[in-house]
mmCIF file of C-alpha atoms in Angstrom:
data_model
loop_
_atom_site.group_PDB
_atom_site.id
_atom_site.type_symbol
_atom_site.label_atom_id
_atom_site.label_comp_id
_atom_site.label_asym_id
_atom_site.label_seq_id
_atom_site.Cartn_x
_atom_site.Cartn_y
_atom_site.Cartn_z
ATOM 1 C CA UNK A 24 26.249 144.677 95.430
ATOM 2 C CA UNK A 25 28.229 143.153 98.088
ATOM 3 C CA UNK A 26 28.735 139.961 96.289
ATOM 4 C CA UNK A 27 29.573 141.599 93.418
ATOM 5 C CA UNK A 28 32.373 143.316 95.074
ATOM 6 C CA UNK A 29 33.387 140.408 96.889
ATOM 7 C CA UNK A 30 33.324 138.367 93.663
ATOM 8 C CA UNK A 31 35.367 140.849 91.787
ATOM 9 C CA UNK A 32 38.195 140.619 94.769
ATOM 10 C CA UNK A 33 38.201 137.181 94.931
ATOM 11 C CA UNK A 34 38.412 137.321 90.762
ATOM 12 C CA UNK A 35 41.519 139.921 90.625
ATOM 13 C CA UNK A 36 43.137 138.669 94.072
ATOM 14 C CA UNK A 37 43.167 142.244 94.559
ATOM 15 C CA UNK A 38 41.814 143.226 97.761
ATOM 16 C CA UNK A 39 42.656 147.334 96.927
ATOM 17 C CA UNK A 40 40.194 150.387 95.907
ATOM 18 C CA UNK A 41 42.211 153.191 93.684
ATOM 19 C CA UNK A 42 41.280 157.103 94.653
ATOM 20 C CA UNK A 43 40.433 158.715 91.865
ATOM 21 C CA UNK A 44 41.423 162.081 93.631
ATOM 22 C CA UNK A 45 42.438 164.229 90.804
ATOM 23 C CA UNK A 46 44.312 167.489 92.248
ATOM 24 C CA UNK A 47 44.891 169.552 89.204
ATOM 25 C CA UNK A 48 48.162 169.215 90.580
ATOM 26 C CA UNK A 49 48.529 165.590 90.072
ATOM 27 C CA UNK A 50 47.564 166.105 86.555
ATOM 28 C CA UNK A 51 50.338 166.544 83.754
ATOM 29 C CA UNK A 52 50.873 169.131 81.634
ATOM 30 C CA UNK A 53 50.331 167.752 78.298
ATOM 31 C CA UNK A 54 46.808 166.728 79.661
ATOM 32 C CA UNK A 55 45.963 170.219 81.172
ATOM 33 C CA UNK A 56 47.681 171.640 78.445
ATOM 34 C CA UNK A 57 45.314 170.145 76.025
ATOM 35 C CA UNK A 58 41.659 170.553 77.493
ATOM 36 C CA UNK A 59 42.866 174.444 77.736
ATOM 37 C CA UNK A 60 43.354 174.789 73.995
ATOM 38 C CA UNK A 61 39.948 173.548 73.842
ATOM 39 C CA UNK A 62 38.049 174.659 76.827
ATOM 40 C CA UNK A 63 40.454 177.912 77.972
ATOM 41 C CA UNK A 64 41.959 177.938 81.717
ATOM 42 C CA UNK A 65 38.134 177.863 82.482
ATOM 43 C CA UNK A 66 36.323 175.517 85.064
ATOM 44 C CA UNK A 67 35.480 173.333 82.320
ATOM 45 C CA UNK A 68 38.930 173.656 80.848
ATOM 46 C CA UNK A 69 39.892 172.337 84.431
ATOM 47 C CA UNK A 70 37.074 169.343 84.764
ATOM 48 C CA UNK A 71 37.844 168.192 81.196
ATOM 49 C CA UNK A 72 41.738 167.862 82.365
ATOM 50 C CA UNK A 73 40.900 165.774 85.409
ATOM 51 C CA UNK A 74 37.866 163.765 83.396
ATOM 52 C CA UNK A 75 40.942 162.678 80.794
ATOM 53 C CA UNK A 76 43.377 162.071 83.354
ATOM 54 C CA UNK A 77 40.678 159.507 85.191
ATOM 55 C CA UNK A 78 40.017 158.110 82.292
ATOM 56 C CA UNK A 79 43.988 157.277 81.145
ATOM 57 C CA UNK A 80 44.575 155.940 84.373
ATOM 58 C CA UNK A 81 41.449 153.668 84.639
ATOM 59 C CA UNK A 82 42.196 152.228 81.027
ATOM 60 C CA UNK A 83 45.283 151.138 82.259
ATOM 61 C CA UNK A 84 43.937 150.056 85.819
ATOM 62 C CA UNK A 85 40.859 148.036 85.322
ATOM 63 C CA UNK A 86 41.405 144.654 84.461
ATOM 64 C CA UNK A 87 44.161 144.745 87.715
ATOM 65 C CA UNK A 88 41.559 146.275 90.510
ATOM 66 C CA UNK A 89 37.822 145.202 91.645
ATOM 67 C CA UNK A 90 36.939 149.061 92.321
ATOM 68 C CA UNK A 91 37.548 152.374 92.294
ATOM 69 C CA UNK A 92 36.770 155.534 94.818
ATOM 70 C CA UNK A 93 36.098 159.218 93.670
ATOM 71 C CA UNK A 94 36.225 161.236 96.507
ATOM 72 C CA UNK A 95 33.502 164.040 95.491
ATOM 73 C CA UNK A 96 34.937 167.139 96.665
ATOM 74 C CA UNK A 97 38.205 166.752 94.199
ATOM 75 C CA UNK A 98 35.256 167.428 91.747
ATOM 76 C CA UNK A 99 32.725 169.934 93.797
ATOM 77 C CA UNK A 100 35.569 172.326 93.398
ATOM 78 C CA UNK A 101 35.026 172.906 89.643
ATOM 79 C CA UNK A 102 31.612 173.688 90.147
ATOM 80 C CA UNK A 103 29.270 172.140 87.664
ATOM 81 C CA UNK A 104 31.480 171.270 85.312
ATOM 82 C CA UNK A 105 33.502 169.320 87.862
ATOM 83 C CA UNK A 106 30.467 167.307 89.241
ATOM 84 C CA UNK A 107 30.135 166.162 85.336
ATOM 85 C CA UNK A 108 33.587 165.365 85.282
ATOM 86 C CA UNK A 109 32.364 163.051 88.128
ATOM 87 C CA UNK A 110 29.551 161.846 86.919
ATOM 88 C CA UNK A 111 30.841 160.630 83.558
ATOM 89 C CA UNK A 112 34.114 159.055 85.456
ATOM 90 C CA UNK A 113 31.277 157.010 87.682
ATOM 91 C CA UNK A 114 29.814 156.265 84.460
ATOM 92 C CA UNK A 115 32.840 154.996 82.863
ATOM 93 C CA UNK A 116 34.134 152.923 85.639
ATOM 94 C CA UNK A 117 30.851 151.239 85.821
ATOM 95 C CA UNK A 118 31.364 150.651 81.610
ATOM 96 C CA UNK A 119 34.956 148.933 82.258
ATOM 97 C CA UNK A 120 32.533 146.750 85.491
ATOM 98 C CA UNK A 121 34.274 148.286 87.730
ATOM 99 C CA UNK A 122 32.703 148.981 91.335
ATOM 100 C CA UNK A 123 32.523 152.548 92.135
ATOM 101 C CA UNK A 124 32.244 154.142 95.697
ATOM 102 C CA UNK A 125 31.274 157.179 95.635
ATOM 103 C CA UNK A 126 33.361 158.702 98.341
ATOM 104 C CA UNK A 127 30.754 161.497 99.436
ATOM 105 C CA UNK A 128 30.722 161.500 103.375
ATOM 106 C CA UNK A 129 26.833 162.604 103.669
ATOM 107 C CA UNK A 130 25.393 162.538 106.898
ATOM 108 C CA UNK A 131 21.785 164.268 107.452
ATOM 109 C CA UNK A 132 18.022 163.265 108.316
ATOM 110 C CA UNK A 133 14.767 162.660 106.965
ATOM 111 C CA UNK A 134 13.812 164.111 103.548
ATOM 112 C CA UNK A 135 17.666 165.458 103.139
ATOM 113 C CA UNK A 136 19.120 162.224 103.788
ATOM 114 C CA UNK A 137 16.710 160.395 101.185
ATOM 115 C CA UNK A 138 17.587 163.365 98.868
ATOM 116 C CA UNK A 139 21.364 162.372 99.001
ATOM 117 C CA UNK A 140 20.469 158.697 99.175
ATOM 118 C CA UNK A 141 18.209 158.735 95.529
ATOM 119 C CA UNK A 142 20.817 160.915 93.776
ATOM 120 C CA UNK A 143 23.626 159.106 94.446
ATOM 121 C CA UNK A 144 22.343 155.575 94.977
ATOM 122 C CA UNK A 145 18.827 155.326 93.929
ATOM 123 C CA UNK A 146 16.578 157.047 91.429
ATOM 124 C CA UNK A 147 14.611 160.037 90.988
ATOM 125 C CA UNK A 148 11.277 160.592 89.001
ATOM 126 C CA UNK A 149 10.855 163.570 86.231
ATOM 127 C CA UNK A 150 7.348 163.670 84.855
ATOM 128 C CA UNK A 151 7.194 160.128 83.608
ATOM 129 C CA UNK A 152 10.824 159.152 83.324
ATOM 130 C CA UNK A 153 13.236 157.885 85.862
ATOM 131 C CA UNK A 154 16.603 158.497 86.132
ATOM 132 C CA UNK A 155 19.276 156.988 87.961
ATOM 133 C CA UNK A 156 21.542 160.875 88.515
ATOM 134 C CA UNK A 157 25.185 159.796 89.815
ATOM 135 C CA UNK A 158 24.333 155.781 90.303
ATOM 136 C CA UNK A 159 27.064 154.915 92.680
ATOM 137 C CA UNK A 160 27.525 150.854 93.803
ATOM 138 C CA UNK A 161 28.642 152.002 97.682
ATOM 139 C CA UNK A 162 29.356 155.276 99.227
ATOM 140 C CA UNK A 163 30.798 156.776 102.225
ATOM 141 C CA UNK A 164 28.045 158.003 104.920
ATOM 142 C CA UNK A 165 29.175 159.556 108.752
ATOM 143 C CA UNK A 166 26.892 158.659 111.303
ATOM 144 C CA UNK A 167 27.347 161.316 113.978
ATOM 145 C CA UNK A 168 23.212 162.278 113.430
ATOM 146 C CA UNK A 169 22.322 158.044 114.281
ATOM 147 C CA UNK A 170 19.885 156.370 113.076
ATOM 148 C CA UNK A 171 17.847 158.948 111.744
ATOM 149 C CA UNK A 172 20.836 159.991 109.683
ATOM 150 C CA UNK A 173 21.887 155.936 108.376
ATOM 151 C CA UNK A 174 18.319 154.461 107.740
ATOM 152 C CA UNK A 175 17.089 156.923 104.336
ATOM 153 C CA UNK A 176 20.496 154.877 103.058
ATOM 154 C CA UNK A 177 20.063 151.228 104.367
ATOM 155 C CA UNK A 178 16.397 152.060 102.344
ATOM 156 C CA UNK A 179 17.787 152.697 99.234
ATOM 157 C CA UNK A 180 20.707 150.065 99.630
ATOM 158 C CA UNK A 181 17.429 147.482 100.032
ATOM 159 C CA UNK A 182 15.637 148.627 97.314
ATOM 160 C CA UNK A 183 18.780 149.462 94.861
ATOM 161 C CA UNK A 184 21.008 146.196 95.875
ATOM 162 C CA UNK A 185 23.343 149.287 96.385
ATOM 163 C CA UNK A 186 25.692 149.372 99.935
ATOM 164 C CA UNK A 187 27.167 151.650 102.278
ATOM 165 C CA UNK A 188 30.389 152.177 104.254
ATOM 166 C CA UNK A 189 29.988 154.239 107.067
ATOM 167 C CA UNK A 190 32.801 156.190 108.802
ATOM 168 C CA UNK A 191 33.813 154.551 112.243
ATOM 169 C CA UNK A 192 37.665 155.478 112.705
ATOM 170 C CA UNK A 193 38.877 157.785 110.038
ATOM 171 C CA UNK A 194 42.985 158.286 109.057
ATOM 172 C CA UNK A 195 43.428 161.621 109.912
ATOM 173 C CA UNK A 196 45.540 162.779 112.923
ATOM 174 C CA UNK A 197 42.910 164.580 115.016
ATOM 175 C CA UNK A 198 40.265 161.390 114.674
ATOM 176 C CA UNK A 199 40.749 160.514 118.660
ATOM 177 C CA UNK A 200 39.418 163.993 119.492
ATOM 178 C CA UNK A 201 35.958 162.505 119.280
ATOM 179 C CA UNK A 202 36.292 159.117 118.097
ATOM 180 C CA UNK A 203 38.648 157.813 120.946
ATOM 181 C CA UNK A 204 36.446 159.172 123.396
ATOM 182 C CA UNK A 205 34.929 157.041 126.269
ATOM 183 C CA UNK A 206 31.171 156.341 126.525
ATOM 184 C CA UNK A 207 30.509 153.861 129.270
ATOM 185 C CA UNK A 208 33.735 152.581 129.224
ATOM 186 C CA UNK A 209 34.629 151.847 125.663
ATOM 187 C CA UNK A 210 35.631 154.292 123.363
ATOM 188 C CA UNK A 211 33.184 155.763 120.927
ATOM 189 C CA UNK A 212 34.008 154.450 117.456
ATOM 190 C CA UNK A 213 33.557 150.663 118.953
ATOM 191 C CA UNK A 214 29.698 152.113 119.780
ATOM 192 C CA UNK A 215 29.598 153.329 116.468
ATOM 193 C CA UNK A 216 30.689 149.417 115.334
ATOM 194 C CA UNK A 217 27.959 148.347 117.162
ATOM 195 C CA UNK A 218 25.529 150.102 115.085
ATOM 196 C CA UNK A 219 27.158 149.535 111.813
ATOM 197 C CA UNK A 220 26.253 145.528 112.851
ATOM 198 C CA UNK A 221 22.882 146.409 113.597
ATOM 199 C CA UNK A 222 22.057 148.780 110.279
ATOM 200 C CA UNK A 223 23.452 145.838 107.967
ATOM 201 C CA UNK A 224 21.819 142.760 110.026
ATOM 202 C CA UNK A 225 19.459 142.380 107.308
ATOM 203 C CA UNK A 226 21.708 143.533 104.423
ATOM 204 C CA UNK A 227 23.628 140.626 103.908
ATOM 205 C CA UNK A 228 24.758 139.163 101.043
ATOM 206 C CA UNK A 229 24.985 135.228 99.854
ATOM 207 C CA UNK A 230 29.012 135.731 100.637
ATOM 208 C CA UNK A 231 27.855 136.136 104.335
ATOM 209 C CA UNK A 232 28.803 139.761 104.275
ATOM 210 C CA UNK A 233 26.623 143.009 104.673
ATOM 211 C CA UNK A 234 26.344 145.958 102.362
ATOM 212 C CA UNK A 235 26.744 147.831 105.177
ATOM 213 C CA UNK A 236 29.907 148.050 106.003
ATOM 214 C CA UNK A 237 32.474 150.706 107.648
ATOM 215 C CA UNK A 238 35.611 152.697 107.023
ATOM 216 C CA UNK A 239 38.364 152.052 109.711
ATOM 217 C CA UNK A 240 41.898 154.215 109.027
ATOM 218 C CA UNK A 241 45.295 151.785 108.707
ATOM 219 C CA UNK A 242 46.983 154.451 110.295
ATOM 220 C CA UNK A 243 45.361 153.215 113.615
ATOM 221 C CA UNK A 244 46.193 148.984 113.023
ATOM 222 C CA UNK A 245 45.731 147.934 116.408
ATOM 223 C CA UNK A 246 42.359 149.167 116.403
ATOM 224 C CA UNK A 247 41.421 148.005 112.945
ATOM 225 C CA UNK A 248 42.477 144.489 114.990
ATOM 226 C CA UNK A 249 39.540 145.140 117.735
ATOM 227 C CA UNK A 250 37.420 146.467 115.411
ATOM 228 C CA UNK A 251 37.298 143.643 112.802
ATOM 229 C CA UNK A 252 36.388 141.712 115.795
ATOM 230 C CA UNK A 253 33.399 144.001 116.796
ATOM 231 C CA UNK A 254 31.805 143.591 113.313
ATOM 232 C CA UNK A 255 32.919 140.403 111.382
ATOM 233 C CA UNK A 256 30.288 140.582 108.946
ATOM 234 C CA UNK A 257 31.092 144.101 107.610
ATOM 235 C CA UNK A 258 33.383 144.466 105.220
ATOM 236 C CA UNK A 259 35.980 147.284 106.095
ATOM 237 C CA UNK A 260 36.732 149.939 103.894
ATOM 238 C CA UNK A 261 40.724 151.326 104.458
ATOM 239 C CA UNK A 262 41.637 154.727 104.057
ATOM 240 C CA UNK A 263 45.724 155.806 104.824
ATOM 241 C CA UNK A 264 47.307 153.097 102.932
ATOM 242 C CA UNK A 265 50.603 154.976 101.477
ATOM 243 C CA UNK A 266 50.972 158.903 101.021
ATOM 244 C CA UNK A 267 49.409 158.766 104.773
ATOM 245 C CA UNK A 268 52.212 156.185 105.957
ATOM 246 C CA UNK A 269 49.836 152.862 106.129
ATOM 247 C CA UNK A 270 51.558 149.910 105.045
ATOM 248 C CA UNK A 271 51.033 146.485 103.979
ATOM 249 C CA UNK A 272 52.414 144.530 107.186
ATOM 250 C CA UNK A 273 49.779 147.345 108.872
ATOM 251 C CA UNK A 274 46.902 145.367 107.511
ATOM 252 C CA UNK A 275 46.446 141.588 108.317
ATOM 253 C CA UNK A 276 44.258 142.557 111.030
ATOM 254 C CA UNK A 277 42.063 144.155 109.107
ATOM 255 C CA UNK A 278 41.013 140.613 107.232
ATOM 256 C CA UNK A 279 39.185 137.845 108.296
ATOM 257 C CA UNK A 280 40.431 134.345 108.244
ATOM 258 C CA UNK A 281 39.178 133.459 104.937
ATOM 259 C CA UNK A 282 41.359 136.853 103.435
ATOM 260 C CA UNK A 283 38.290 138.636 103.180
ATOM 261 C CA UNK A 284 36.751 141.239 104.508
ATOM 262 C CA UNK A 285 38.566 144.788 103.530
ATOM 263 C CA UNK A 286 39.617 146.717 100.817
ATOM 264 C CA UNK A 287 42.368 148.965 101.265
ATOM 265 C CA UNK A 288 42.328 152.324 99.267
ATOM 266 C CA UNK A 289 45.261 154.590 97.541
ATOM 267 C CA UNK A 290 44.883 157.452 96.385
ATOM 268 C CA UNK A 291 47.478 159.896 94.943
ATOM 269 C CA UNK A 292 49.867 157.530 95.891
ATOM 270 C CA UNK A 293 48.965 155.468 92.970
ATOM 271 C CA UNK A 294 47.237 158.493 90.257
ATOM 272 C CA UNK A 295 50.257 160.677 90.780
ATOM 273 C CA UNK A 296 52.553 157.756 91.396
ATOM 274 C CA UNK A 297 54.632 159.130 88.143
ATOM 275 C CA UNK A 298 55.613 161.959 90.614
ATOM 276 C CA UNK A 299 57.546 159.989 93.531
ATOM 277 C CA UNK A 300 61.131 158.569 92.997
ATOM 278 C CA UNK A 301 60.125 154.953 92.658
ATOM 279 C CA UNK A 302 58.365 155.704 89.607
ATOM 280 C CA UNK A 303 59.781 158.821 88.242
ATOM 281 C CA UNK A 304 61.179 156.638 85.167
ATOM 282 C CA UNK A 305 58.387 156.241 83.627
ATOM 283 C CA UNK A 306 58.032 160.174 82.940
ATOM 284 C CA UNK A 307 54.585 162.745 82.798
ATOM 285 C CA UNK A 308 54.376 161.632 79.585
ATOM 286 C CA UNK A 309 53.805 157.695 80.603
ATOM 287 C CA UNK A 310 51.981 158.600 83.703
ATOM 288 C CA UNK A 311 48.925 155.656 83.368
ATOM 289 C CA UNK A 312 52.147 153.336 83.368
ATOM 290 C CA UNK A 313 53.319 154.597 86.360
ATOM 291 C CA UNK A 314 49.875 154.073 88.139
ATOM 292 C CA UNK A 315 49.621 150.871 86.535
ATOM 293 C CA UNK A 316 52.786 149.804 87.982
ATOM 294 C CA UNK A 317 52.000 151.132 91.477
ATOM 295 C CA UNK A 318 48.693 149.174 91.475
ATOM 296 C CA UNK A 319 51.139 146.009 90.915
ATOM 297 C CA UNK A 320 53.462 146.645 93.662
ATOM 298 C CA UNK A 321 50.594 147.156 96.213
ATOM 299 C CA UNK A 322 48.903 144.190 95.059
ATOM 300 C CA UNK A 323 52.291 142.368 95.914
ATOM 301 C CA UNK A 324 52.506 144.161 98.876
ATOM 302 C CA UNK A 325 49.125 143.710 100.773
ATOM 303 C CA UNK A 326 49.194 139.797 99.089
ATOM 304 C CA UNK A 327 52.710 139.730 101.314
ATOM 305 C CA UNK A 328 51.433 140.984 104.235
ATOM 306 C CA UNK A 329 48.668 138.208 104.415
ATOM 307 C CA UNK A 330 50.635 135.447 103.417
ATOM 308 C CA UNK A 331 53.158 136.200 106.635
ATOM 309 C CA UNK A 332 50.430 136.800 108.496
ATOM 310 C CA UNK A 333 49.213 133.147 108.297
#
């Protein structure tokens, strides 16, 4: 799966993931307005709002981007319903050959761990058929339980051609409070590096990446410079870009010489990109255009970045 995703970046010259993050808030009104009439302000009237919104949005996406990123919990939230808002937006992203990461963050041991690993990248057997539940390309796994927690995954990734990114340093504000902490001398996410190297060693794809590769925050740039170093055969999966301030000229570091390497996500900043100034012309009625148009300026933006970086 790492080829493919490599192949479809090289293909779009699109090194970017879009969120698919749906906040009911993000949503317009004429959409939730609609699944209501059918479904009533119910959780299903709620899930069918966000499944329509996804699907607007990647319609006018996907022939622009090499992959997309639900992040699960945006869909937990409605329950059932929500998770088969998610299942059938995974479903139709994989339709339009898009890749999906599933954005889930699990992180447990032995039969648990396989449990999260066969629903969401693997298979499961019922009576005589098999079933493939959530089929995810990549998703998001933390660590903090080791090995234990990391090799159900790499199993399934073998067996599945499927791939992981595992969180090393995260975005958010309070990361350092753990992750910046010193073991031995060098601070803990770099240790955490050093495993992602050795979970992938054997998961690498004919682009001379692994499948196994890691989520490093561009809030944090100077790192994601020492840490593409640590692990040059992982490709980096980066969270921040936008509504949490990263920027293009963040990012070079990020890349390997050849301009591979990462793939930088937004989320809201480019689904509810009909809501900020920039794009507020194109109206709630036009929102897909709006995210359409967003995906084209950060395209230009990153592609800038790594051009002056040269």
């Amino acid at each position: 799966m790492i080829d493919k995703l490599v192949a479809k970046i090289q293909k779009t010259n699109a090194p970017i993931v879009v969120g698919l993050d749906p906040m009911l808030a993000y949503v317009p009104d004429h959409i939730k307005e609609a699944a209501y009439r059918e479904h009533g302000e119910t959780l299903k009237g709620a899930a069918e709002a966000i499944w329509e919104f996804n699907r607007r949005i990647v319609d006018a996406v996907a022939d622009l981007i090499p992959a997309v990123k639900p992040q699960i919990a945006m869909y937990e939230q409605f329950g059932i319903e929500g998770l088969i808002a998610f299942q059938k937006t995974v479903s139709y992203c994989k339709s339009k050959d898009l890749v999906v990461i599933g954005d889930v963050k699990r992180g447990d041991i032995g039969s648990t761990s396989a449990a999260y690993a066969a629903g969401h990248l693997g298979h499961v057997e019922v009576g005589g058929n098999v079933y493939a539940p959530f089929d995810e390309d990549f998703i998001t796994v933390n660590p903090y339980l080791g090995t234990d927690g990391i090799k159900p995954f790499t199993d399934i990734c073998k067996k599945e051609n499927k791939g992981l990114f595992i969180l090393v340093k995260t975005s958010n504000p309070s990361s350092g409070e753990f992750q910046d902490r010193l073991v031995d001398g060098r601070p803990l996410y770099e240790l955490v590096a050093d495993m992602v190297n050795q979970w992938g060693a054997d998961l690498t794809g004919s682009c001379g990446y692994s499948a196994v590769g890691a989520v490093v925050g561009a809030t944090y740039p100077e790192i994601g410079k020492v840490l593409r170093k640590v692990m040059p055969k992982s490709y980096i999966l980066v969270p921040g870009y936008g509504a949490q301030g990263g920027k293009g000229a963040d990012l070079a570091h990020y890349f390997n010489e050849d301009g591979l390497g990462a793939i930088v996500n937004s989320s809201r900043g480019i689904i509810a990109a009909y809501k900020h100034e920039a794009y507020a012309s194109f109206g709630a009625e036009h929102f897909e255009e709006a995210s359409r148009q967003a995906v084209l300026d950060m395209i230009a933006d990153i592609d800038g970045a790594l051009k002056a970086a040269k």
